[in-house]
Amino acid sequence: MTWSATARGAHQPDNTAFTQQRLPAWQPLLSASIALPLFFCAGLAFIGLGLGLYYSSNGIKELEYDYTGDLGTSNCSVCAAAGQGRAPPPRCSCAWYFSLPELFQGPVYLYYELTNFYQNYRRYGVSRDDEQLSGLPSALRHPANECAPYQLSAAGLPIAPCGAIANSLFNDSFSLWHQRRAGGPYVEVPLDRTGIAWWTDYHVKFRNPPLVNGSLALAFQGTAPPPNWHRPVYELSTDPNNTGFINQDFVVWMRTAALPTFRKLYARIRQGNYSAGLPRGAYRVNITYNYPVRAFGGHKRIIFSSISWMGGKNPFLGIAYLVVGSLCILMGFVMLVVYIRYQDQNDEDEE
Amino acid sequence: MEQEPAAAEEPGSPGARRRRRRRRREGRTRTVRSNLLPPPGAEDPGTSVAKGARRRCAGTQHLADNRLKTTKYTLLSFLPKNLFEQFHRLANVYFVFIALLNFVPAVNAFQPGLALAPVLFILAVTAFKDLWEDYSRHRSDHEINHLGCLVFSREEKQYVHRHWKEVRVGDFVRLRCNEIIPADILLLSSSDPDGLCHIETANLDGETNLKRRQVVRGFSELVSEFNPLTFTSVIECEKPNNDLTRFRGCIVHDSGKKAGLYKENLLLRGCTVRNTEAVVGIVIYAGHETKALLNNSGPRYKRSQLERQMNCDVLWCVLLLVCMSLFSAVGHGLWVQRYQEKKSLFDVPESDGTSLSPITAAVYSFLTMIIVLQVLIPISLYVSIEIVKVCQVHFINQDIELYDEETDSQLQCRALNITEDLGQIQYIFSDKTGTLTENKMVFRRCTVSGVEYSHDANARRLARYQEADSEEEEVVPRGGSLPQRGSSGSHQSVRIVHRSQSTRSHRRTGSRAEAKLASMLSKHTAFSSPMEKDITPDPKLLEKVSECGRCLAFARHQEHPLAHLSPELSDIFDFFIALTICNTVVVTSPDQPRQKVRVRFELKSPVKTIEDFLRRFTPSRLTSSCSSVGSVAATKSAHKAGSSFLSTLPNDGALLGLEERLGPPAPALASNGYSSGARGWAAECAAAREPQPEPEPEPEPHSEPQPQPGSGPEGELRYEAESPDEAALVYAARAYNCTLVDRLHDQVSVELPHLGRLTFELLHTLGFDSIRKRMSVVIRHPLTDEINVYTKGADSVVMDLLLPCSADDARGRHQKKIRSKTQNYLNLYAVEGLRTLCIAKRVLSKEEYACWLQSHLEAESALDNREELLFQSAMRLETNLHLLGATGIEDRLQDGVPETIAKLRQAGLQIWVLTGDKQETAINIAYACKLLDHNEEVITLNAESQEVCAALLDQCLHYVQSRSPHRAPKKTAGSLSMGFSPVYPPSTVTTAGPSLSLVIDGRSLAYALEKNLEDKFLFLAKQCRSVLCCRSTPLQKSMVVKLVRSKLKAMTLAIGDGANDVSMIQVADVGVGISGQEGMQAVMASDFAVPRFRYLERLLIVHGHWCYSRLANMVLYFFYKNTFYCGFSASAMIDQWYLIFFNLLFSSLPQLVTGVLDKDVPADVLLTEPQLYTSGQNREEYRPRTFWLNMADAAFQSLVCFFIPYLAYYDSDADVFTWGTPITAIALFTFLLHLGIETKTWTWLNWTACGFSILLFFTVALIYNASCATCYPPSNPYWTMQTLMGDPVFYLTCFMAPVAALLPRLFCKALQGSLFPTQLQLARQLAKRSPEKLSAPKGTFAQGHVPGEPRTEPSEQRSLRASGSFSQDCGSQASWHAQQPACSPEASGEPSVVDMGVPLREDTLLEGLSGQTPGASSRGQVVLEGCPGYSRRKPTSTSRAAPLSSIFSLPSFSSLSWISSLSLVSGLGSVLQFSRSGLQMGKRDGEFLASRPQPDQDLRGLSGQTTDCF
């Protein structure tokens, strides 16, 4: 007759590890002795990573030029001055000359950058109609209310593409010319304007409305272009695969930037002689200056950038890793001091 | 009994019906008629059938049927009702408001439908929980509703099975033995010949004893089958109410006669029929109108402290949210202003072309921000906490160490929402009886005629039970706490150890198992464990008993048989007779209803009239002797043949015929005829017995050892008593072969050694009441034919009622000596914590009796203040008593109570005991359970009036204050007014001053609780280590709790078991009911129900702590989690889905798991280091400071999580969601890591939950981002996650940001952990480093000893060895006590006498005081003498001391603490003040003991010695 042999009561709880809260558990104790190796290991790993990142980021070359034209800093100031205060700014073009002393390692990407442009402004950011952009005919005729006041034109026609984002489409354009020899002729460098948008955006998210009689123009009949636009959406490009809603510039623009200072990919240079990069020599960038940014204190920049495994130039990550790593090491040392003193105390206590 | 209905009856009322109508109009009474009657129209031709039917409808419609419905909702009403209830919670309303805000286009941040999702989810979860609860309620209702019972059916003219729910008011219900009563039923018929019925009300008020119910007057004569069809009477009674102790009404018979109905006639729903074969009754109240259900208020809603604080912090969060929204709104306004004029390209004008004014924009922005930042308010906090609490409750319920095998009950959590309050308790208010003690009375020792019988064997037996219990305890936790070693293996080894201890261990386990089995088998009898039943008799006393039995057997036919006995033997004889019959114990056989087959020699009721008396007390020797002879013969033959008595009767048929003849007429009707009949039968009986051999002269059948109780047929007897004390005494008497065999309401049969069965004619029973504090029976002695009064009562009362003995003659002196000796023993018993009862006897002459009877009958028939008159009548009878002896009954402490109290103390809990018991008992129990310690000063407050109380309080406060700063105790003795009798011995100035305890009685408490005094009282009570309130009423109990709760702002816990604790349990923050012995009432009111007091320790210290720390951490974490997001303009960079579901789905599970499972310190460490509990009391884990620190940390972390991706993606082509998604991911990782830092125990569940969270996030993100290219406006993160997964920068940021965010926290935690570790952390370290160290002290705890007493074991062993020499020691011991002058009855009995409110007492009291003060002051001298004496006596051998200690060592006492408690005797009942502090328990205790039995040593000197010499 032992207690375990007696009949189990009806209400007796189950004696399992779970119900009795006896699950095997790892019980870490946060103290200097545990944190010490942790800090040192993390610190070393971070510093290592940080160094790697820093150097790989430093290997990336960037060349940028602010062509806003403030205060006559560049030859675009003429255009800037001309556009001052005029509602649709007049067509104007200017150029940027630069020379490369050595090969600009490819592949080279051409970006434009806007500053102080709040694409993430809430009212701006929601002012679009994704259904319209995905080529839904009904949405084409009846843009979503979010697009207001760029929903319907003054004539009452539906605007396509509707909304503030589309209305504010960046419409400067660039062409790159290379002068192989000093004084030689400028040869146009082929800019690959395709494949600059996300594949899914270009192929899935953005679709033209179904063609009417094989014509895109007819498909868009009965719609009005956004007020700021000079030409309708189906004339954005002559390439039928790059016009309408699937115009790559347009698609890129419609992916709204996160921060008020942003760059967007304009083109890639990877064709012909330039696939390895930009060879040394003098270059000229012809800019058609349309986009008015000076009104709100914005700047426009043009940027050539090479690219590495981790994307564009980004010194921050490397630095951040280094900083965090060294912080870890520092804390580790503090810990060490504490640990040594504490250990002594502890020994005394035990004795 | 007739008066009240008679008064209610109007004189000229012709019939019942008109009156009934009038009553109904009044609406204050209820009329019940039999449902079997045809509609009244048929019965009364005067009224039309239609009218009758209508009236019947009207009559029954408003009466509830017996269907039980405790559900809150029906299928239809569930949704609206539940929603309505949920919206009582402000948070829900808030979240719905936010969600609705999303429907306003100008401010919407999310897809409106989506925004509703979390709220709906939360509501749904809560609704589901409610639904489930309601469903389980419904199921239990259904179960109860479908219980079956027998209801008389009109159609079938017999009883048929019906469900409970079909029982209606007016139905006739037939109940058999052990059936539960389905409704409140008026008892109309019982199978019991006396029309009695016994019910057990444990389900209702928790009292396990049997209550007697009586058939309605006028029906009791219907012993034969009661026929419901002929029942035409109408019952009028009061409206349903919840007063269990009251029922008034009357029954109106057809003849127009009325009879009153009282609660004795009512069987209450939920009770159980016992000892009665069958009863029939009519349903009076059914269903929800029954008293049981009206008393059941159901669980209440209590809000926990943490929740209150949390709500406050939620409000802070709201404030923070508003501030942040305001800030960003202003910023937005400025921004809009700045850019608007410039016609920026990204500006979106209004639809009419005008641009938005900055102010409007700011307002919109504000609203939008509130929506976006709603995550700041933890929406799922409430739901999560509820889930966690439910899980915690489940775990508490499931804790096997809170499971009581004996009663097969586990802990019940009845309140779901205050689990964490268990971790913050500061004050415990405890009931005494049944809570600290088991409420199982065990006969321990007795003194008869001035001789003490210490019952050593009995003590040892009890100690064995105790040991067995503690052994048991040791085994269970060991098996439970060391699972990794293979629990079965450890059990095996333990078992082997047990076996190797051979017989002893066998006995233990055997006894334990036996006890368990017994309690399981017969749960309905309170008094059933062998521990209580098998009393080992004291050999000396047993010898004397059998000797006196022999003498009596010889002398039984002489004129005065008792005169042949020596006074001592006759006292002994009377003593046992009194033990056996002076009670209301009912004798039953187990598993059978009370036998109807009974030997009824005389069918007599108690004396009702003087004529009756005269008739009965004319020479009737013949009957009694005949009956005794017959019974002896019967038992003898029963012994021989092993068959029942009836079978040996030659004239069975004659007897039955007689029974039949005698049965029907009621005693009141035909007393004449039947008494003659009885006499005739007695003669017949005598004739029938004549040929049988006379057994008396030959003692041979009895000289052989008596059959052990429990082996013979009479061992089958079971005693059921109203109070456990009574049963204890009856069992004790049985141990001396003085067995109560049968009890009818007019006679008692006792089986005696050598004498056989004696039948005492029971003339009167004067029941126990709390004012008289005694009970008496008046019997006619069959041997002497004298009328004897046996009285049993509290010593303080009985001692005063004794026959004053003159000091002149030798006999008187002898008596006096006996009395003082007895008083000494009583004091000794009291010191031991025994409940004392004095047994006394009075012999009445016939004239005296007749005289008294006259007045008694007058009193009985008096119209008004009958109670008063009866009381006085009883007082008249119970005077001039002859003291027989006294008994000491142990109200055994529950297992582990002292240890639990010690632990709880260590845990920083203040324990107050509020009891209704008398002061002495309470103090003794308090000492026994270590609530009071002998080296602490006890302040006793007994005040007679308000002023006195105020003065006393002032004085005590002065004393306390003067004492605390410079530790110089002032002697305030003598200067105090009456009632407060201070005997402050000059307490020694020690390094650690003795702590204070306060004892206060009910009356003083009433004064102290007055408005003007309560502050002082509280202040005083706060200074004291423990507070003991005696004689407090339930109301006072609750007032004390309320006072502490409101004035001290402390968390209070009340624990109790009986109905008298209900109010206190309800008032306290946490109410705990003991679900063991005393049934359900306390449990019903409680938040937690534990089977035993000792489980409180684990409940509080382990579960309370865990619950608190878990919840506190969780709440903090929630706040942390929700402050995470940093506002950014008014557009969210984080996708709406992530934002909305983040809290709900991705990050809630790990946290729930942690909230449910985390253990900061293992249970065994918590139990060994109870002081860890203080962290909860001080609310260390969740304070405003920690809240704000956490918020600051969260702010920092959110900044890191924001700026690292910000800088990483600065100046890049990242779009909003390519940037926002990493932030979400980082946030998730940071949460999990943070949780990882906070989690103290990582089980596989934690790992799984974390993994699941991450996995869920990525899965949801991937699926969501791939699912639809154009859905989910306004955000559209199509393919973002997929793109990010290919981007190394994403991984790099996700890796670094959480680390960077958590660096400071980790650093601080680690530093703090090693530099300033908290107690908890130290405990964890301890637990981790040396798990084996912990198990060692645990073992000693489990054995039931506080660590300070390692000496107990050896001394007990010694006692066993040296028990042979104890008698001699006992003698010296006795003489020593006899010479103790301070212990006169007056001196020690004072405070309780004062309670009686007899003004006369004041004088004696003052005398006693003045007598005592010099004694107190002389103490110093004695001490001075004592010290050298002590040192001289040092060489005395210790072997002599050992048995002494053994005699007095209680099972739960160490010998040493007992010895110091001896010093109590001198000042019992007055102010006790001892400082035994610094008393070392080393080898000196033996030496000290050696000095004790010095005959010339004054006890005070001894106590002085204890206080001063060490």
PDB file of C-alpha atoms in Angstrom, chain A residues 1-4 6 9-15 18-32 35 38-39 46 49 53 111 113 116-118 120-124 126 130 134 148-150 164 168 198 200 204-205 228 255-259 261-264 291-292 295-296 309-310 314 316-317 320-321 324 327-328 331 334-335 338 342 346 350, chain B residues 106 108 332 335 339 342 344-346 348-351 356 368 395 398-400 403 405 408 410 472 475 480 483 491 495 509 513 516 1103 1106 1110 1128 1130-1131 1159 1204 1206-1208 1210-1216 1219 1237 1240-1245 1247 1269-1270 1274 1276 1278-1279 1283 1288-1289 1292 1295-1296 1299-1300 1303 1307 1309-1311 1313-1315 1324-1325 1328-1329:
ATOM      1  CA  MET A   1       0.000   0.000   0.000  1.00  0.00           C
ATOM      2  CA  THR A   2       2.002   2.902  -1.182  1.00  0.00           C
ATOM      3  CA  TRP A   3       0.493   6.168  -2.047  1.00  0.00           C
ATOM      4  CA  SER A   4       0.996   5.706  -5.724  1.00  0.00           C
ATOM      5  CA  THR A   6      -4.059   4.051  -4.241  1.00  0.00           C
ATOM      6  CA  GLY A   9      -9.022  10.751  -7.446  1.00  0.00           C
ATOM      7  CA  ALA A  10     -11.367  11.925 -10.081  1.00  0.00           C
ATOM      8  CA  HIS A  11     -10.184  15.477  -9.811  1.00  0.00           C
ATOM      9  CA  GLN A  12      -6.553  14.729  -9.621  1.00  0.00           C
ATOM     10  CA  PRO A  13      -4.717  16.873 -12.121  1.00  0.00           C
ATOM     11  CA  ASP A  14      -2.539  15.276 -14.720  1.00  0.00           C
ATOM     12  CA  ASN A  15       0.996  15.004 -13.678  1.00  0.00           C
ATOM     13  CA  PHE A  18       3.344  20.789 -19.155  1.00  0.00           C
ATOM     14  CA  THR A  19       0.511  21.043 -16.691  1.00  0.00           C
ATOM     15  CA  GLN A  20       2.898  21.105 -13.792  1.00  0.00           C
ATOM     16  CA  GLN A  21       5.001  23.710 -15.541  1.00  0.00           C
ATOM     17  CA  ARG A  22       8.060  21.587 -15.445  1.00  0.00           C
ATOM     18  CA  LEU A  23       8.930  21.793 -19.091  1.00  0.00           C
ATOM     19  CA  PRO A  24      12.633  21.553 -19.597  1.00  0.00           C
ATOM     20  CA  ALA A  25      13.849  25.045 -20.047  1.00  0.00           C
ATOM     21  CA  TRP A  26      16.945  26.961 -20.805  1.00  0.00           C
ATOM     22  CA  GLN A  27      17.354  29.639 -18.193  1.00  0.00           C
ATOM     23  CA  PRO A  28      19.872  32.186 -19.215  1.00  0.00           C
ATOM     24  CA  LEU A  29      21.030  34.529 -16.517  1.00  0.00           C
ATOM     25  CA  LEU A  30      21.878  37.938 -17.735  1.00  0.00           C
ATOM     26  CA  SER A  31      25.011  38.935 -16.008  1.00  0.00           C
ATOM     27  CA  ALA A  32      28.426  40.155 -16.930  1.00  0.00           C
ATOM     28  CA  ALA A  35      27.155  39.104 -21.624  1.00  0.00           C
ATOM     29  CA  LEU A  38      28.452  37.914 -26.263  1.00  0.00           C
ATOM     30  CA  PHE A  39      29.531  41.501 -26.526  1.00  0.00           C
ATOM     31  CA  PHE A  46      30.198  43.633 -36.599  1.00  0.00           C
ATOM     32  CA  LEU A  49      31.266  43.062 -41.486  1.00  0.00           C
ATOM     33  CA  LEU A  53      30.790  46.816 -46.243  1.00  0.00           C
ATOM     34  CA  TYR A 111      19.783  58.323 -61.994  1.00  0.00           C
ATOM     35  CA  GLU A 113      17.537  62.824 -58.027  1.00  0.00           C
ATOM     36  CA  ASN A 116      12.649  68.288 -51.046  1.00  0.00           C
ATOM     37  CA  PHE A 117      10.087  66.519 -53.095  1.00  0.00           C
ATOM     38  CA  TYR A 118       7.588  64.935 -50.789  1.00  0.00           C
ATOM     39  CA  ASN A 120       5.465  60.458 -49.443  1.00  0.00           C
ATOM     40  CA  TYR A 121       2.987  63.177 -48.627  1.00  0.00           C
ATOM     41  CA  ARG A 122      -0.147  61.315 -47.747  1.00  0.00           C
ATOM     42  CA  ARG A 123      -2.566  63.192 -49.934  1.00  0.00           C
ATOM     43  CA  TYR A 124      -0.139  62.957 -52.790  1.00  0.00           C
ATOM     44  CA  VAL A 126      -2.876  58.133 -52.351  1.00  0.00           C
ATOM     45  CA  ASP A 130      -4.164  51.361 -59.453  1.00  0.00           C
ATOM     46  CA  SER A 134      -3.725  48.086 -64.555  1.00  0.00           C
ATOM     47  CA  ALA A 148      -9.474  64.158 -57.086  1.00  0.00           C
ATOM     48  CA  PRO A 149      -8.894  66.870 -58.067  1.00  0.00           C
ATOM     49  CA  TYR A 150      -7.097  65.171 -60.949  1.00  0.00           C
ATOM     50  CA  ALA A 164      -1.505  63.875 -58.501  1.00  0.00           C
ATOM     51  CA  SER A 168       3.565  65.511 -61.533  1.00  0.00           C
ATOM     52  CA  TRP A 198      10.503  46.528 -61.480  1.00  0.00           C
ATOM     53  CA  THR A 200       6.476  42.963 -61.831  1.00  0.00           C
ATOM     54  CA  VAL A 204       1.846  42.792 -63.992  1.00  0.00           C
ATOM     55  CA  LYS A 205       0.844  45.885 -62.203  1.00  0.00           C
ATOM     56  CA  ASN A 228       0.465  69.258 -66.524  1.00  0.00           C
ATOM     57  CA  ARG A 255       6.500  53.931 -57.474  1.00  0.00           C
ATOM     58  CA  THR A 256       6.496  56.688 -54.913  1.00  0.00           C
ATOM     59  CA  ALA A 257       9.639  57.346 -53.057  1.00  0.00           C
ATOM     60  CA  ALA A 258       9.911  56.876 -49.352  1.00  0.00           C
ATOM     61  CA  LEU A 259      11.847  59.978 -48.519  1.00  0.00           C
ATOM     62  CA  THR A 261      15.213  63.136 -51.182  1.00  0.00           C
ATOM     63  CA  PHE A 262      15.131  60.354 -53.667  1.00  0.00           C
ATOM     64  CA  ARG A 263      16.675  59.206 -56.850  1.00  0.00           C
ATOM     65  CA  LYS A 264      15.064  57.301 -59.595  1.00  0.00           C
ATOM     66  CA  TYR A 291      10.581  70.176 -64.466  1.00  0.00           C
ATOM     67  CA  PRO A 292      10.087  73.128 -62.155  1.00  0.00           C
ATOM     68  CA  ALA A 295       9.389  76.929 -56.579  1.00  0.00           C
ATOM     69  CA  PHE A 296       9.390  74.639 -53.580  1.00  0.00           C
ATOM     70  CA  TRP A 309      26.659  43.289 -54.888  1.00  0.00           C
ATOM     71  CA  MET A 310      25.027  45.366 -52.264  1.00  0.00           C
ATOM     72  CA  ASN A 314      25.927  53.315 -49.352  1.00  0.00           C
ATOM     73  CA  PHE A 316      26.219  54.319 -44.033  1.00  0.00           C
ATOM     74  CA  LEU A 317      25.780  50.626 -43.500  1.00  0.00           C
ATOM     75  CA  ALA A 320      26.966  51.832 -38.805  1.00  0.00           C
ATOM     76  CA  TYR A 321      28.324  48.329 -38.494  1.00  0.00           C
ATOM     77  CA  VAL A 324      27.879  49.305 -33.412  1.00  0.00           C
ATOM     78  CA  LEU A 327      30.294  50.013 -29.142  1.00  0.00           C
ATOM     79  CA  CYS A 328      29.967  46.344 -28.459  1.00  0.00           C
ATOM     80  CA  MET A 331      30.751  47.675 -23.576  1.00  0.00           C
ATOM     81  CA  VAL A 334      33.297  47.736 -19.306  1.00  0.00           C
ATOM     82  CA  MET A 335      31.763  44.367 -18.652  1.00  0.00           C
ATOM     83  CA  VAL A 338      32.821  44.786 -13.835  1.00  0.00           C
ATOM     84  CA  TYR A 342      32.338  41.350  -9.236  1.00  0.00           C
ATOM     85  CA  ASN A 346      31.674  36.962  -5.155  1.00  0.00           C
ATOM     86  CA  GLU A 350      31.602  32.587  -0.806  1.00  0.00           C
TER      87      GLU A 350
ATOM     88  CA  ALA B 106     -10.523  62.959 -45.665  1.00  0.00           C
ATOM     89  CA  ASN B 108      -8.661  57.663 -43.612  1.00  0.00           C
ATOM     90  CA  HIS B 332       1.953  69.315 -40.832  1.00  0.00           C
ATOM     91  CA  TRP B 335       4.602  72.275 -43.675  1.00  0.00           C
ATOM     92  CA  TYR B 339       4.808  74.525 -49.500  1.00  0.00           C
ATOM     93  CA  LYS B 342       5.021  77.676 -53.653  1.00  0.00           C
ATOM     94  CA  SER B 344       4.770  72.599 -55.306  1.00  0.00           C
ATOM     95  CA  LEU B 345       4.166  69.772 -57.645  1.00  0.00           C
ATOM     96  CA  PHE B 346       3.300  67.325 -54.942  1.00  0.00           C
ATOM     97  CA  VAL B 348      -2.778  68.169 -53.963  1.00  0.00           C
ATOM     98  CA  PRO B 349      -5.429  70.848 -53.937  1.00  0.00           C
ATOM     99  CA  GLU B 350      -8.993  70.252 -52.954  1.00  0.00           C
ATOM    100  CA  SER B 351     -11.285  68.952 -55.584  1.00  0.00           C
ATOM    101  CA  LEU B 356      -6.387  73.236 -48.313  1.00  0.00           C
ATOM    102  CA  THR B 368      -5.199  60.608 -39.429  1.00  0.00           C
ATOM    103  CA  PHE B 395      -2.210  26.001 -14.479  1.00  0.00           C
ATOM    104  CA  GLN B 398      -3.799  21.837 -12.517  1.00  0.00           C
ATOM    105  CA  ASP B 399      -1.043  22.146 -10.009  1.00  0.00           C
ATOM    106  CA  ILE B 400      -0.728  18.718  -8.542  1.00  0.00           C
ATOM    107  CA  TYR B 403      -4.343  18.802  -4.997  1.00  0.00           C
ATOM    108  CA  GLU B 405      -5.822  13.481  -2.242  1.00  0.00           C
ATOM    109  CA  ASP B 408     -10.034  14.558  -3.968  1.00  0.00           C
ATOM    110  CA  GLN B 410      -8.024  20.602  -6.216  1.00  0.00           C
ATOM    111  CA  GLU B 472       3.545  11.653   2.679  1.00  0.00           C
ATOM    112  CA  VAL B 475       7.281  11.987  -0.989  1.00  0.00           C
ATOM    113  CA  GLY B 480       7.191  16.093  -8.502  1.00  0.00           C
ATOM    114  CA  PRO B 483      11.446  14.912 -13.041  1.00  0.00           C
ATOM    115  CA  HIS B 491       9.443   6.940  -6.054  1.00  0.00           C
ATOM    116  CA  ARG B 495       9.184   3.352  -1.274  1.00  0.00           C
ATOM    117  CA  THR B 509       1.191   4.288   4.947  1.00  0.00           C
ATOM    118  CA  ALA B 513      -4.338   4.988   3.065  1.00  0.00           C
ATOM    119  CA  LYS B 516      -8.082   8.222   2.850  1.00  0.00           C
ATOM    120  CA  HIS B1103       1.597  31.086  -8.324  1.00  0.00           C
ATOM    121  CA  TRP B1106       4.538  33.918 -11.171  1.00  0.00           C
ATOM    122  CA  ARG B1110       4.358  37.298 -15.862  1.00  0.00           C
ATOM    123  CA  PHE B1128       6.172  60.291 -39.867  1.00  0.00           C
ATOM    124  CA  ALA B1130       0.760  61.506 -41.903  1.00  0.00           C
ATOM    125  CA  SER B1131       1.464  58.767 -44.306  1.00  0.00           C
ATOM    126  CA  LYS B1159       9.047  31.477 -14.442  1.00  0.00           C
ATOM    127  CA  ILE B1204      18.957  52.818 -39.508  1.00  0.00           C
ATOM    128  CA  TYR B1206      16.306  55.652 -43.096  1.00  0.00           C
ATOM    129  CA  LEU B1207      19.980  56.222 -43.439  1.00  0.00           C
ATOM    130  CA  ALA B1208      20.517  52.962 -45.205  1.00  0.00           C
ATOM    131  CA  TYR B1210      18.618  57.567 -47.816  1.00  0.00           C
ATOM    132  CA  ASP B1211      19.342  58.954 -51.154  1.00  0.00           C
ATOM    133  CA  SER B1212      18.352  55.806 -52.924  1.00  0.00           C
ATOM    134  CA  ASP B1213      15.587  54.776 -55.226  1.00  0.00           C
ATOM    135  CA  ALA B1214      13.744  52.951 -52.486  1.00  0.00           C
ATOM    136  CA  ASP B1215      10.040  53.415 -52.580  1.00  0.00           C
ATOM    137  CA  VAL B1216       7.832  53.764 -49.548  1.00  0.00           C
ATOM    138  CA  TRP B1219      11.706  51.066 -47.040  1.00  0.00           C
ATOM    139  CA  ILE B1237      16.086  39.272 -22.958  1.00  0.00           C
ATOM    140  CA  LYS B1240      13.708  33.925 -18.024  1.00  0.00           C
ATOM    141  CA  THR B1241      12.936  30.434 -19.035  1.00  0.00           C
ATOM    142  CA  TRP B1242      13.092  29.209 -22.547  1.00  0.00           C
ATOM    143  CA  THR B1243      11.072  26.140 -23.146  1.00  0.00           C
ATOM    144  CA  TRP B1244      10.516  24.627 -26.514  1.00  0.00           C
ATOM    145  CA  LEU B1245       7.221  26.410 -26.595  1.00  0.00           C
ATOM    146  CA  TRP B1247      11.250  28.788 -29.273  1.00  0.00           C
ATOM    147  CA  ALA B1269      -1.431  43.815 -57.902  1.00  0.00           C
ATOM    148  CA  THR B1270      -4.162  46.350 -57.676  1.00  0.00           C
ATOM    149  CA  PRO B1274      -4.372  53.041 -50.599  1.00  0.00           C
ATOM    150  CA  ASN B1276       0.016  48.655 -52.693  1.00  0.00           C
ATOM    151  CA  TYR B1278       3.031  44.449 -54.742  1.00  0.00           C
ATOM    152  CA  TRP B1279       6.066  42.192 -54.888  1.00  0.00           C
ATOM    153  CA  THR B1283      12.222  42.119 -54.151  1.00  0.00           C
ATOM    154  CA  PRO B1288      21.408  42.072 -49.305  1.00  0.00           C
ATOM    155  CA  VAL B1289      20.903  45.476 -47.753  1.00  0.00           C
ATOM    156  CA  LEU B1292      22.173  43.652 -43.394  1.00  0.00           C
ATOM    157  CA  PHE B1295      20.746  42.028 -38.754  1.00  0.00           C
ATOM    158  CA  MET B1296      22.203  45.163 -37.370  1.00  0.00           C
ATOM    159  CA  VAL B1299      21.273  44.541 -32.171  1.00  0.00           C
ATOM    160  CA  ALA B1300      21.877  48.245 -32.125  1.00  0.00           C
ATOM    161  CA  LEU B1303      22.475  47.127 -27.021  1.00  0.00           C
ATOM    162  CA  PHE B1307      24.157  46.307 -21.393  1.00  0.00           C
ATOM    163  CA  LYS B1309      20.568  44.530 -17.715  1.00  0.00           C
ATOM    164  CA  ALA B1310      23.824  42.684 -17.660  1.00  0.00           C
ATOM    165  CA  LEU B1311      25.508  45.378 -15.605  1.00  0.00           C
ATOM    166  CA  GLY B1313      22.607  41.771 -13.030  1.00  0.00           C
ATOM    167  CA  SER B1314      26.160  41.608 -11.850  1.00  0.00           C
ATOM    168  CA  LEU B1315      26.493  44.858  -9.955  1.00  0.00           C
ATOM    169  CA  ARG B1324      17.867  32.514  -9.808  1.00  0.00           C
ATOM    170  CA  GLN B1325      21.606  32.350  -9.658  1.00  0.00           C
ATOM    171  CA  LYS B1328      21.070  27.545 -11.158  1.00  0.00           C
ATOM    172  CA  ARG B1329      24.281  27.037  -9.362  1.00  0.00           C
TER     173      ARG B1329
END
